[in-house]
Tab-separated table of C-alpha atoms in Angstrom:
chain	number	residue	atom	x	y	z
A	1	MET	CA	-209.517	-146.536	40.158
A	2	VAL	CA	-213.044	-147.890	39.769
A	3	ARG	CA	-213.198	-151.322	38.169
A	4	ALA	CA	-215.031	-151.576	34.828
A	5	TYR	CA	-214.020	-154.197	32.320
A	6	GLU	CA	-215.378	-156.030	29.305
A	7	GLY	CA	-217.921	-158.644	30.286
A	8	MET	CA	-219.361	-156.792	33.289
A	9	PRO	CA	-223.169	-156.306	33.309
A	10	ALA	CA	-224.226	-153.053	31.628
A	11	GLU	CA	-225.805	-151.870	34.877
A	12	ASP	CA	-222.499	-152.276	36.749
A	13	LEU	CA	-220.610	-150.447	33.984
A	14	GLU	CA	-223.009	-147.509	34.276
A	15	LYS	CA	-222.582	-147.470	38.064
A	16	ALA	CA	-218.798	-147.479	37.724
A	17	GLU	CA	-218.899	-144.484	35.385
A	18	ALA	CA	-221.303	-142.622	37.667
A	19	LYS	CA	-219.067	-143.350	40.657
A	20	ILE	CA	-215.885	-142.007	39.034
A	21	MET	CA	-217.731	-138.864	37.870
A	22	GLU	CA	-219.009	-138.307	41.409
A	23	ILE	CA	-215.491	-138.680	42.804
A	24	LYS	CA	-214.201	-136.118	40.271
A	25	SER	CA	-216.998	-133.744	41.277
A	26	LYS	CA	-215.955	-133.994	44.930
A	27	LEU	CA	-212.321	-133.335	43.976
A	28	ASP	CA	-213.396	-130.250	42.014
A	29	GLN	CA	-215.222	-129.050	45.127
A	30	GLY	CA	-212.063	-129.319	47.224
A	31	GLY	CA	-212.351	-132.900	48.426
A	32	ASP	CA	-209.213	-134.449	49.914
A	33	TRP	CA	-207.429	-136.655	47.352
A	34	ASP	CA	-205.947	-139.093	49.880
A	35	GLU	CA	-209.209	-139.498	51.741
A	36	LEU	CA	-211.316	-140.043	48.613
A	37	THR	CA	-208.748	-142.512	47.289
A	38	ARG	CA	-208.727	-144.444	50.542
A	39	GLN	CA	-212.518	-144.587	50.682
A	40	PHE	CA	-213.432	-145.299	47.078
A	41	SER	CA	-210.460	-146.589	45.068
A	42	GLU	CA	-210.853	-150.244	44.081
A	43	ASP	CA	-207.126	-150.799	43.544
A	44	PRO	CA	-206.116	-152.701	46.711
A	45	SER	CA	-202.399	-152.142	46.130
A	46	THR	CA	-202.611	-148.322	46.210
A	47	SER	CA	-205.898	-147.277	47.833
A	48	ASN	CA	-204.403	-146.937	51.318
A	49	ALA	CA	-201.356	-145.056	50.005
A	50	GLY	CA	-203.113	-142.168	48.316
A	51	GLY	CA	-203.139	-144.037	45.024
A	52	VAL	CA	-199.382	-143.527	44.621
A	53	VAL	CA	-197.807	-145.742	41.945
A	54	ARG	CA	-194.143	-146.308	41.154
A	55	TRP	CA	-192.258	-144.087	38.715
A	56	PHE	CA	-192.987	-145.011	35.102
A	57	GLY	CA	-191.961	-143.925	31.625
A	58	SER	CA	-194.050	-143.698	28.468
A	59	GLY	CA	-193.141	-147.242	27.456
A	60	ASP	CA	-193.654	-148.807	30.880
A	61	ILE	CA	-197.445	-148.700	31.010
A	62	ILE	CA	-200.382	-149.039	28.616
A	63	ALA	CA	-200.943	-146.056	26.308
A	64	GLU	CA	-204.523	-145.489	27.518
A	65	PHE	CA	-203.097	-144.671	30.965
A	66	ALA	CA	-199.811	-143.041	29.920
A	67	GLU	CA	-201.270	-140.426	27.557
A	68	PRO	CA	-203.558	-138.615	30.046
A	69	ALA	CA	-200.924	-138.993	32.775
A	70	PHE	CA	-198.159	-137.364	30.719
A	71	ALA	CA	-200.556	-134.631	29.569
A	72	LEU	CA	-200.560	-133.221	33.128
A	73	GLU	CA	-198.078	-130.349	33.370
A	74	ASN	CA	-197.948	-129.033	36.937
A	75	LYS	CA	-197.589	-130.808	40.270
A	76	GLY	CA	-201.012	-131.277	41.811
A	77	ASP	CA	-202.858	-131.244	38.464
A	78	ILE	CA	-205.703	-133.758	38.316
A	79	SER	CA	-206.906	-135.398	35.114
A	80	ARG	CA	-210.431	-135.861	33.926
A	81	PRO	CA	-211.809	-139.388	34.425
A	82	PHE	CA	-210.595	-141.710	31.662
A	83	GLN	CA	-211.097	-145.367	30.864
A	84	THR	CA	-208.644	-148.222	30.239
A	85	PRO	CA	-209.291	-151.955	29.804
A	86	TYR	CA	-209.063	-152.224	33.611
A	87	GLY	CA	-211.582	-149.568	34.579
A	88	TRP	CA	-212.026	-145.833	35.201
A	89	HIS	CA	-209.148	-143.729	36.502
A	90	ILE	CA	-208.361	-140.254	37.774
A	91	VAL	CA	-204.672	-139.311	37.876
A	92	LYS	CA	-202.966	-136.694	40.037
A	93	LEU	CA	-199.469	-135.524	39.100
A	94	LEU	CA	-197.095	-135.749	42.068
A	95	ASP	CA	-193.819	-135.188	40.240
A	96	LYS	CA	-192.125	-135.394	36.851
A	97	LYS	CA	-188.558	-136.222	35.947
A	98	PRO	CA	-187.131	-134.513	32.853
A	99	LEU	CA	-185.308	-136.561	30.241
A	100	GLU	CA	-181.734	-137.182	31.349
A	101	SER	CA	-178.833	-135.485	29.570
A	102	LEU	CA	-176.938	-137.264	26.792
A	103	ASP	CA	-174.039	-137.957	29.159
A	104	GLU	CA	-176.409	-139.641	31.619
A	105	LEU	CA	-178.067	-141.681	28.880
A	106	LYS	CA	-174.895	-142.495	26.949
A	107	ASP	CA	-174.143	-145.870	28.552
A	108	ASP	CA	-177.723	-147.087	28.196
A	109	LEU	CA	-178.001	-145.893	24.597
A	110	THR	CA	-174.669	-147.479	23.723
A	111	LYS	CA	-175.818	-150.843	25.065
A	112	ARG	CA	-179.078	-150.610	23.132
A	113	ILE	CA	-177.270	-149.837	19.901
A	114	GLU	CA	-174.785	-152.634	20.432
A	115	ARG	CA	-177.640	-155.096	20.847
A	116	ASP	CA	-178.852	-154.350	17.304
A	117	GLU	CA	-175.913	-154.357	14.935
A	118	ARG	CA	-177.984	-153.358	11.896
A	119	SER	CA	-178.991	-150.047	13.462
A	120	ARG	CA	-175.306	-149.073	13.770
A	121	ILE	CA	-174.279	-149.691	10.181
A	122	SER	CA	-175.522	-148.139	6.962
A	123	LYS	CA	-177.576	-150.236	4.561
A	124	LYS	CA	-174.673	-150.293	2.170
A	125	MET	CA	-172.291	-151.720	4.746
A	126	VAL	CA	-174.871	-154.249	5.865
A	127	ALA	CA	-175.344	-155.377	2.272
A	128	LYS	CA	-171.587	-155.722	1.846
A	129	LYS	CA	-171.348	-157.795	5.019
A	130	ILE	CA	-174.195	-160.111	3.976
A	131	LYS	CA	-172.725	-160.578	0.508
A	132	LYS	CA	-169.470	-161.697	2.040
A	133	GLU	CA	-171.157	-164.098	4.464
A	134	SER	CA	-173.448	-165.605	1.826
A	135	GLY	CA	-170.924	-166.007	-0.983
A	136	PHE	CA	-173.011	-163.618	-3.071
A	137	ALA	CA	-172.351	-163.869	-6.816
A	138	TYR	CA	-173.725	-161.572	-9.524
A	139	GLN	CA	-173.652	-162.440	-13.233
A	140	ALA	CA	-173.259	-159.255	-15.271
A	141	SER	CA	-173.771	-161.162	-18.517
A	142	THR	CA	-177.196	-162.322	-17.377
A	143	TYR	CA	-178.124	-158.780	-16.335
A	144	ALA	CA	-177.175	-157.651	-19.862
A	145	LEU	CA	-179.810	-160.073	-21.173
A	146	ALA	CA	-182.342	-158.376	-18.908
A	147	GLU	CA	-181.410	-154.999	-20.380
A	148	LYS	CA	-182.082	-156.355	-23.863
A	149	ALA	CA	-185.438	-157.772	-22.795
A	150	VAL	CA	-186.959	-154.448	-21.647
A	151	ASP	CA	-188.035	-151.457	-23.726
A	152	GLU	CA	-189.575	-148.013	-23.197
A	153	ARG	CA	-192.929	-149.544	-22.264
A	154	LEU	CA	-191.321	-150.050	-18.846
A	155	THR	CA	-191.454	-146.272	-18.254
A	156	GLN	CA	-195.204	-146.398	-18.933
A	157	GLY	CA	-195.747	-149.277	-16.519
A	158	GLN	CA	-196.960	-151.448	-19.415
A	159	TRP	CA	-194.015	-153.768	-20.079
A	160	ALA	CA	-194.562	-157.552	-20.011
A	161	VAL	CA	-192.149	-160.473	-19.907
A	162	PRO	CA	-191.700	-161.806	-23.478
A	163	ASP	CA	-193.551	-165.039	-24.173
A	164	THR	CA	-190.372	-166.522	-25.607
A	165	LEU	CA	-187.540	-165.460	-23.305
A	166	ALA	CA	-184.095	-166.706	-24.205
A	167	TYR	CA	-181.883	-167.876	-21.352
A	168	ALA	CA	-184.745	-167.575	-18.832
A	169	ASP	CA	-183.044	-170.125	-16.562
A	170	SER	CA	-179.680	-168.350	-16.591
A	171	THR	CA	-178.467	-167.495	-13.081
A	172	LEU	CA	-178.480	-163.786	-12.260
A	173	VAL	CA	-177.774	-163.896	-8.522
A	174	LYS	CA	-176.527	-166.634	-6.235
A	175	LEU	CA	-176.652	-166.559	-2.431
A	176	ASN	CA	-175.084	-169.489	-0.664
A	177	SER	CA	-176.602	-172.517	-2.413
A	178	ARG	CA	-179.683	-170.742	-3.754
A	179	SER	CA	-179.828	-169.356	-7.310
A	180	TYR	CA	-182.162	-166.710	-8.754
A	181	SER	CA	-182.659	-166.768	-12.519
A	182	LEU	CA	-183.195	-164.174	-15.215
A	183	GLY	CA	-186.829	-165.297	-15.375
A	184	ASP	CA	-187.245	-164.751	-11.611
A	185	PHE	CA	-185.899	-161.217	-11.881
A	186	LEU	CA	-187.930	-160.182	-14.945
A	187	GLY	CA	-191.104	-161.486	-13.277
A	188	TYR	CA	-190.249	-159.196	-10.329
A	189	VAL	CA	-189.677	-156.292	-12.781
A	190	ALA	CA	-193.116	-156.771	-14.347
A	191	GLU	CA	-194.700	-156.771	-10.889
A	192	LYS	CA	-192.886	-153.689	-9.541
A	193	GLN	CA	-192.884	-151.436	-12.647
A	194	GLN	CA	-194.561	-148.040	-12.367
A	195	LYS	CA	-195.242	-145.227	-14.779
A	196	ASN	CA	-192.300	-142.811	-14.655
A	197	LYS	CA	-191.466	-140.106	-17.220
A	198	ARG	CA	-188.254	-138.950	-15.534
A	199	GLY	CA	-185.948	-141.854	-16.399
A	200	THR	CA	-185.152	-144.259	-19.205
A	201	ALA	CA	-186.136	-147.903	-19.246
A	202	LEU	CA	-182.584	-148.965	-18.358
A	203	GLU	CA	-182.457	-146.522	-15.440
A	204	MET	CA	-185.731	-147.894	-14.127
A	205	LEU	CA	-184.446	-151.443	-14.565
A	206	LYS	CA	-181.362	-150.592	-12.491
A	207	GLY	CA	-183.506	-149.122	-9.723
A	208	ILE	CA	-185.741	-152.193	-9.645
A	209	TYR	CA	-182.694	-154.465	-9.584
A	210	ASP	CA	-181.233	-152.600	-6.592
A	211	GLN	CA	-184.537	-153.117	-4.773
A	212	TYR	CA	-184.594	-156.788	-5.810
A	213	GLU	CA	-181.062	-157.352	-4.565
A	214	GLN	CA	-181.804	-155.578	-1.264
A	215	GLU	CA	-184.861	-157.779	-0.673
A	216	LEU	CA	-182.886	-160.946	-1.439
A	217	LEU	CA	-180.144	-159.919	0.985
A	218	GLN	CA	-182.662	-158.972	3.664
A	219	THR	CA	-184.504	-162.286	3.281
A	220	TYR	CA	-181.215	-164.170	3.503
A	221	GLU	CA	-180.224	-162.250	6.619
A	222	GLU	CA	-183.552	-162.921	8.348
A	223	GLU	CA	-183.435	-166.624	7.498
A	224	ASN	CA	-179.854	-166.968	8.724
A	225	LEU	CA	-179.857	-164.466	11.590
A	226	ALA	CA	-179.621	-167.221	14.164
A	227	ASN	CA	-176.383	-168.386	12.503
A	228	THR	CA	-174.786	-164.948	12.196
A	229	ASN	CA	-176.002	-163.078	15.282
A	230	GLU	CA	-175.206	-164.716	18.608
A	231	ALA	CA	-177.497	-162.431	20.603
A	232	TYR	CA	-180.450	-163.251	18.345
A	233	ALA	CA	-179.615	-166.959	18.424
A	234	MET	CA	-179.628	-166.880	22.221
A	235	LEU	CA	-182.913	-164.963	22.243
A	236	LEU	CA	-184.478	-167.452	19.825
A	237	LYS	CA	-183.259	-170.366	21.918
A	238	GLU	CA	-184.622	-168.732	25.049
A	239	TYR	CA	-187.968	-168.215	23.322
A	240	ARG	CA	-188.182	-171.826	22.124
A	241	ASP	CA	-187.075	-173.181	25.484
A	242	GLY	CA	-189.601	-170.913	27.167
A	243	ILE	CA	-192.452	-172.287	25.066
A	244	LEU	CA	-191.334	-175.842	25.777
A	245	LEU	CA	-191.088	-175.132	29.496
A	246	PHE	CA	-194.498	-173.462	29.493
A	247	GLN	CA	-196.072	-176.475	27.789
A	248	LEU	CA	-194.405	-178.841	30.233
A	249	MET	CA	-195.412	-176.756	33.250
A	250	ASP	CA	-198.985	-176.551	31.995
A	251	ASP	CA	-199.067	-180.302	31.388
A	252	LYS	CA	-197.366	-181.383	34.596
A	253	VAL	CA	-198.427	-178.650	37.015
A	254	TRP	CA	-200.907	-175.873	36.186
A	255	SER	CA	-203.703	-177.604	34.281
A	256	ARG	CA	-203.186	-180.793	36.249
A	257	ALA	CA	-203.771	-178.988	39.548
A	258	VAL	CA	-207.079	-177.611	38.263
A	259	ALA	CA	-208.264	-180.836	36.610
A	260	ASP	CA	-207.197	-183.217	39.395
A	261	THR	CA	-210.132	-182.487	41.706
A	262	SER	CA	-209.621	-185.580	43.858
A	263	GLY	CA	-205.911	-184.829	44.272
A	264	LEU	CA	-206.701	-181.212	45.130
A	265	LYS	CA	-209.255	-182.275	47.733
A	266	SER	CA	-206.829	-184.775	49.291
A	267	PHE	CA	-204.104	-182.116	49.416
A	268	PHE	CA	-206.525	-179.706	51.089
A	269	GLU	CA	-207.585	-182.262	53.708
A	270	LEU	CA	-203.942	-183.019	54.555
A	271	ASN	CA	-203.182	-179.301	54.986
A	272	ARG	CA	-206.400	-177.929	56.484
A	273	ASP	CA	-204.524	-176.320	59.375
A	274	LYS	CA	-202.857	-173.963	56.905
A	275	TYR	CA	-206.147	-172.494	55.682
A	276	GLN	CA	-207.761	-170.779	58.648
A	277	TRP	CA	-210.157	-167.924	59.136
A	278	LYS	CA	-209.120	-165.444	61.784
A	279	GLU	CA	-211.756	-164.267	64.248
A	280	ARG	CA	-214.663	-162.881	62.228
A	281	ALA	CA	-217.785	-160.883	62.853
A	282	ASP	CA	-221.175	-161.313	61.250
A	283	ALA	CA	-221.503	-157.599	60.618
A	284	VAL	CA	-222.950	-154.744	58.596
A	285	VAL	CA	-220.896	-151.609	57.898
A	286	LEU	CA	-222.576	-148.535	56.386
A	287	ASN	CA	-220.442	-145.618	55.176
A	288	ALA	CA	-222.609	-142.613	54.182
A	289	GLU	CA	-221.934	-139.133	52.841
A	290	SER	CA	-224.270	-137.469	55.362
A	291	ALA	CA	-226.052	-138.154	58.627
A	292	SER	CA	-229.441	-137.913	56.889
A	293	THR	CA	-228.412	-140.493	54.282
A	294	LEU	CA	-227.320	-142.825	57.067
A	295	ASP	CA	-230.623	-142.304	58.892
A	296	THR	CA	-232.553	-143.123	55.706
A	297	ALA	CA	-230.480	-146.267	55.205
A	298	LEU	CA	-231.142	-147.463	58.754
A	299	LEU	CA	-234.856	-146.756	58.367
A	300	LEU	CA	-235.009	-148.857	55.187
A	301	LEU	CA	-232.933	-151.611	56.732
A	302	GLY	CA	-235.101	-151.687	59.844
A	303	ALA	CA	-238.202	-152.360	57.757
A	304	GLY	CA	-236.829	-155.807	56.922
A	305	TRP	CA	-237.389	-155.990	53.172
A	306	VAL	CA	-235.840	-153.242	51.050
A	307	SER	CA	-237.644	-152.518	47.755
A	308	TYR	CA	-235.150	-151.655	45.042
A	309	ASP	CA	-237.128	-151.789	41.788
A	310	SER	CA	-240.782	-151.719	40.793
A	311	ARG	CA	-242.852	-151.959	37.584
A	312	GLN	CA	-246.561	-151.694	36.734
A	313	LEU	CA	-247.818	-154.253	34.220
A	314	ASP	CA	-251.042	-155.534	32.718
A	315	PRO	CA	-251.958	-158.792	34.546
A	316	ALA	CA	-253.458	-160.105	31.302
A	317	LYS	CA	-249.964	-160.078	29.758
A	318	LEU	CA	-248.186	-161.894	32.544
A	319	ASP	CA	-246.220	-164.385	30.492
A	320	THR	CA	-244.246	-161.755	28.621
A	321	VAL	CA	-240.526	-161.495	28.111
A	322	GLN	CA	-240.623	-158.143	29.913
A	323	LEU	CA	-242.041	-159.562	33.142
A	324	ARG	CA	-239.969	-162.726	32.926
A	325	ASN	CA	-236.693	-160.827	32.543
A	326	PHE	CA	-237.634	-158.272	35.190
A	327	ALA	CA	-238.639	-160.860	37.793
A	328	ARG	CA	-235.528	-162.923	37.147
A	329	ARG	CA	-233.378	-160.006	38.283
A	330	ALA	CA	-234.212	-160.989	41.826
A	331	ARG	CA	-231.328	-162.939	43.327
A	332	LYS	CA	-231.492	-166.121	45.357
A	333	GLY	CA	-233.104	-165.410	48.749
A	334	GLU	CA	-234.866	-162.255	47.533
A	335	ARG	CA	-238.565	-161.982	46.827
A	336	ILE	CA	-240.998	-160.649	44.250
A	337	TRP	CA	-243.823	-158.650	45.836
A	338	LEU	CA	-247.050	-158.517	43.811
A	339	GLY	CA	-249.923	-156.117	44.340
A	340	GLY	CA	-252.364	-153.642	42.881
A	341	THR	CA	-254.777	-155.883	40.974
A	342	ASN	CA	-258.449	-156.692	41.591
A	343	LEU	CA	-258.066	-160.446	41.095
A	344	ASP	CA	-259.992	-162.701	43.448
A	345	THR	CA	-258.249	-165.145	45.792
A	346	LYS	CA	-258.167	-167.901	43.192
A	347	GLY	CA	-256.761	-165.510	40.607
A	348	LYS	CA	-254.125	-164.278	43.027
A	349	ILE	CA	-252.982	-167.831	43.772
A	350	ALA	CA	-252.731	-168.545	40.041
A	351	LEU	CA	-250.803	-165.306	39.568
A	352	ILE	CA	-248.308	-166.170	42.298
A	353	LYS	CA	-247.840	-169.659	40.856
A	354	ALA	CA	-247.273	-168.296	37.346
A	355	VAL	CA	-244.602	-165.852	38.512
A	356	GLN	CA	-243.037	-168.536	40.726
A	357	ASN	CA	-242.631	-170.771	37.682
A	358	MET	CA	-240.873	-167.931	35.872
A	359	VAL	CA	-238.284	-167.132	38.527
A	360	GLY	CA	-237.651	-170.486	40.187
A	361	GLU	CA	-238.271	-171.949	43.623
A	362	ASP	CA	-235.238	-170.233	45.221
A	363	LYS	CA	-237.064	-166.861	45.263
A	364	ASP	CA	-240.205	-166.032	47.232
A	365	VAL	CA	-243.288	-164.667	45.487
A	366	GLU	CA	-245.920	-163.021	47.702
A	367	PHE	CA	-249.033	-160.918	47.223
A	368	ASP	CA	-249.591	-157.572	48.959
A	369	PRO	CA	-252.949	-157.817	50.773
A	370	LYS	CA	-253.330	-154.032	50.915
A	371	ALA	CA	-255.551	-152.256	48.426
A	372	ALA	CA	-253.910	-150.279	45.660
A	373	ALA	CA	-254.920	-147.075	43.904
A	374	ASP	CA	-254.909	-148.692	40.471
A	375	LYS	CA	-256.397	-152.150	40.731
A	376	GLU	CA	-256.312	-152.627	36.979
A	377	LYS	CA	-252.510	-152.761	37.021
A	378	LEU	CA	-250.208	-155.334	38.530
A	379	THR	CA	-247.349	-153.860	40.554
A	380	VAL	CA	-244.242	-156.052	40.598
A	381	THR	CA	-241.613	-155.087	43.181
A	382	LEU	CA	-238.217	-156.655	43.810
A	383	GLN	CA	-237.225	-156.790	47.490
A	384	SER	CA	-234.212	-157.942	49.467
A	385	THR	CA	-233.083	-158.179	53.075
A	386	SER	CA	-229.453	-157.621	52.089
A	387	ALA	CA	-227.934	-154.350	53.291
A	388	LYS	CA	-226.027	-154.244	49.989
A	389	THR	CA	-229.360	-153.389	48.342
A	390	LEU	CA	-229.138	-149.952	49.951
A	391	GLU	CA	-226.494	-149.030	47.373
A	392	LYS	CA	-229.006	-149.634	44.548
A	393	VAL	CA	-231.617	-147.480	46.282
A	394	LEU	CA	-229.562	-144.593	47.667
A	395	ASN	CA	-226.819	-144.269	45.035
A	396	LYS	CA	-229.173	-143.410	42.178
A	397	ASN	CA	-228.402	-139.687	42.384
A	398	SER	CA	-224.898	-139.930	43.839
A	399	ALA	CA	-222.591	-142.906	43.349
A	400	LEU	CA	-220.861	-142.051	46.644
A	401	ALA	CA	-223.967	-141.614	48.790
A	402	ILE	CA	-223.448	-144.888	50.625
A	403	LYS	CA	-221.039	-147.793	50.652
A	404	VAL	CA	-222.054	-151.097	52.246
A	405	ASN	CA	-220.006	-154.013	53.510
A	406	GLU	CA	-221.755	-156.994	55.061
A	407	GLY	CA	-221.278	-160.659	55.865
A	408	LEU	CA	-218.634	-162.558	57.812
A	409	LEU	CA	-215.794	-160.044	58.010
A	410	GLU	CA	-212.330	-160.066	59.501
A	411	LYS	CA	-210.991	-156.907	61.134
A	412	LYS	CA	-208.861	-156.144	58.074
A	413	ASP	CA	-211.925	-156.111	55.812
A	414	SER	CA	-213.099	-152.679	56.983
A	415	GLU	CA	-211.235	-149.760	58.523
A	416	ALA	CA	-214.429	-148.942	60.426
A	417	PHE	CA	-213.642	-151.803	62.811
A	418	ASP	CA	-210.628	-149.804	64.032
A	419	GLN	CA	-213.021	-147.209	65.466
A	420	VAL	CA	-215.285	-149.528	67.471
A	421	GLU	CA	-215.031	-152.259	70.067
A	422	TRP	CA	-214.669	-155.751	68.655
A	423	LYS	CA	-217.777	-157.110	70.342
A	424	VAL	CA	-221.487	-157.532	69.670
A	425	GLY	CA	-223.247	-154.186	69.457
A	426	GLU	CA	-224.234	-151.206	67.309
A	427	TYR	CA	-221.969	-148.202	66.788
A	428	ARG	CA	-222.228	-144.819	65.041
A	429	PHE	CA	-219.405	-142.380	64.455
A	430	GLU	CA	-218.166	-139.703	62.071
A	431	LYS	CA	-214.716	-139.795	60.478
A	432	ASP	CA	-213.210	-137.727	57.662
A	433	ASN	CA	-216.586	-136.187	56.770
A	434	ARG	CA	-218.208	-139.609	56.351
A	435	PHE	CA	-220.871	-141.066	58.643
A	436	TYR	CA	-220.575	-144.683	59.766
A	437	TYR	CA	-222.846	-147.294	61.263
A	438	VAL	CA	-221.404	-150.633	62.400
A	439	GLN	CA	-223.523	-153.516	63.608
A	440	ILE	CA	-221.689	-156.572	64.942
A	441	LYS	CA	-224.323	-159.291	65.248
A	442	GLN	CA	-222.107	-162.170	66.285
A	443	LEU	CA	-218.421	-163.040	66.695
A	444	GLN	CA	-216.986	-166.267	65.361
A	445	ASP	CA	-213.837	-167.865	66.694
A	446	PRO	CA	-211.022	-168.728	64.278
A	447	GLN	CA	-211.956	-171.804	62.277
A	448	PRO	CA	-210.766	-173.816	59.277
A	449	LYS	CA	-211.817	-172.646	55.840
A	450	GLU	CA	-213.754	-174.876	53.492
A	451	LEU	CA	-212.219	-175.669	50.113
A	452	ASN	CA	-214.674	-173.460	48.226
A	453	GLU	CA	-213.676	-170.520	50.464
A	454	THR	CA	-209.968	-170.702	49.616
A	455	ARG	CA	-209.801	-172.663	46.360
A	456	GLY	CA	-207.460	-170.191	44.613
A	457	LEU	CA	-204.799	-170.372	47.326
A	458	VAL	CA	-205.116	-174.163	47.622
A	459	ILE	CA	-204.666	-174.596	43.859
A	460	SER	CA	-201.548	-172.398	43.993
A	461	ASP	CA	-200.064	-174.434	46.851
A	462	TYR	CA	-200.980	-177.703	45.137
A	463	GLN	CA	-199.250	-176.503	41.966
A	464	ASN	CA	-196.112	-175.758	43.983
A	465	LEU	CA	-196.204	-179.299	45.383
A	466	LEU	CA	-196.693	-180.855	41.936
A	467	GLU	CA	-193.793	-178.811	40.559
A	468	LYS	CA	-191.534	-179.804	43.444
A	469	ASP	CA	-192.401	-183.499	43.028
A	470	TRP	CA	-191.884	-183.277	39.266
A	471	VAL	CA	-188.447	-181.650	39.605
A	472	ASN	CA	-187.387	-184.160	42.274
A	473	GLY	CA	-188.458	-186.971	39.954
A	474	LEU	CA	-186.342	-185.519	37.150
A	475	ARG	CA	-183.342	-185.268	39.475
A	476	GLU	CA	-183.730	-188.914	40.451
A	477	LYS	CA	-184.038	-190.003	36.826
A	478	TYR	CA	-181.292	-187.833	35.311
A	479	GLU	CA	-177.871	-186.839	36.597
A	480	VAL	CA	-177.441	-183.098	37.005
A	481	LYS	CA	-174.025	-181.793	35.983
A	482	THR	CA	-172.721	-178.257	36.282
A	483	ASP	CA	-169.962	-176.955	34.023
A	484	GLU	CA	-168.034	-174.919	36.584
A	485	LYS	CA	-165.927	-173.142	33.943
A	486	GLU	CA	-168.988	-171.934	32.039
A	487	LEU	CA	-170.629	-170.927	35.308
A	488	GLU	CA	-167.579	-168.809	36.173
A	489	LYS	CA	-167.755	-167.139	32.745
A	490	ILE	CA	-171.388	-166.244	33.280
A	491	ILE	CA	-170.667	-164.849	36.740
A	492	ARG	CA	-167.818	-162.696	35.394
A	493	LYS	CA	-170.033	-161.369	32.594
A	494	LEU	CA	-172.757	-160.485	35.060
A	495	GLU	CA	-170.253	-158.729	37.319
A	496	LYS	CA	-169.030	-156.664	34.351
A	497	GLY	CA	-172.593	-155.835	33.384
A	498	THR	CA	-172.293	-157.297	29.900
């Protein structure tokens, strides 16, 4: 998997797509699946296990992933790259289980059917059951009035309720305490009528009434399902209780832990010993597809500043949106290198100041003193000392050309550390057809983390404390009683699997 999700910069989305296509190309050329997964997959839970995921069925995972996965027919087949809301994927079929036989599925199917009583009984039997439960009453004499009110215009779809309708308030149907009048029904008839040459007006009226009655019964059942279906009532109660619990937890624990910055800081200070860095190295790890690519990377890195983008512009149009947006791409600590114009010293100083105002004081702006071939144009170059910049420069033609990891790293942060001595020095080695360079500049002893370095974990622990204190407070305020008989019933049901 290569991460690519809504909200990422367009440039990163393009790189993710290029990377997955490059991985697929290597697979097509005979590349080792496990090795490529280990090196380039961005799913931390599966990358070191060949990308293997648990068994899943068509309803267990999102459709965007399931469809291409189930389209694979033979063991070892590999899909084309495809995209889901989480990123780009390539799937390899390891095994497939056929659908179990009816005997094997019987118990599970039986339980599913039993959980939905309506799916087991015909509509007619359901209607009969609801009528009995609701005290359904039908007035044939009122229906006879409806028959007199319609005519053959009903078969043309042009019938209308008479302006003066006798007995409009007469009850036609009664469910429980609710009554539905002749006027209610004939209004429904006018709404549902359709042109039909096959039947008489009375036959059409009967068909519309059957539909009307079915809708009334269905509405009654839905409104009273919690009273007639214990399983649904329990599910509804669980849903309502769940919402209430969620709101309480959010109020008392989750949002409070995030909003209570002073409480969070105090909690962190009291538990600093729990949040510790292990021994770390200030290091750079380069992982290249070839020895020549690695040599090029080291040459660029050795020069100090790595140029990763350049534009030629007219110095007379400095304050343009184009230059402003381009120069602002430089990150904090990087610099904008200007050159190639015939401005005098005073003009160059003004130029540097103008660009500096555009990008902010946290980025350096300098002028190249060397002469340029085209002095009428201003060359604007973005430069960085970060090794990570090498990916922008060297991965333009191949997304897998080089992978860079740099900064304060623990041993677990890069498998390359397993191949070298854990001490200051520079190391080169080849492993699994990839070429590595490791530079350990300095080792740092284990030390406490700062709050901003472990905020997520601290918030989680603080939430656990708030929840524990909240529950203890409830126990002190209210007596907790357990109905042992009901508990035994629940245990027996669970043991029986019902």
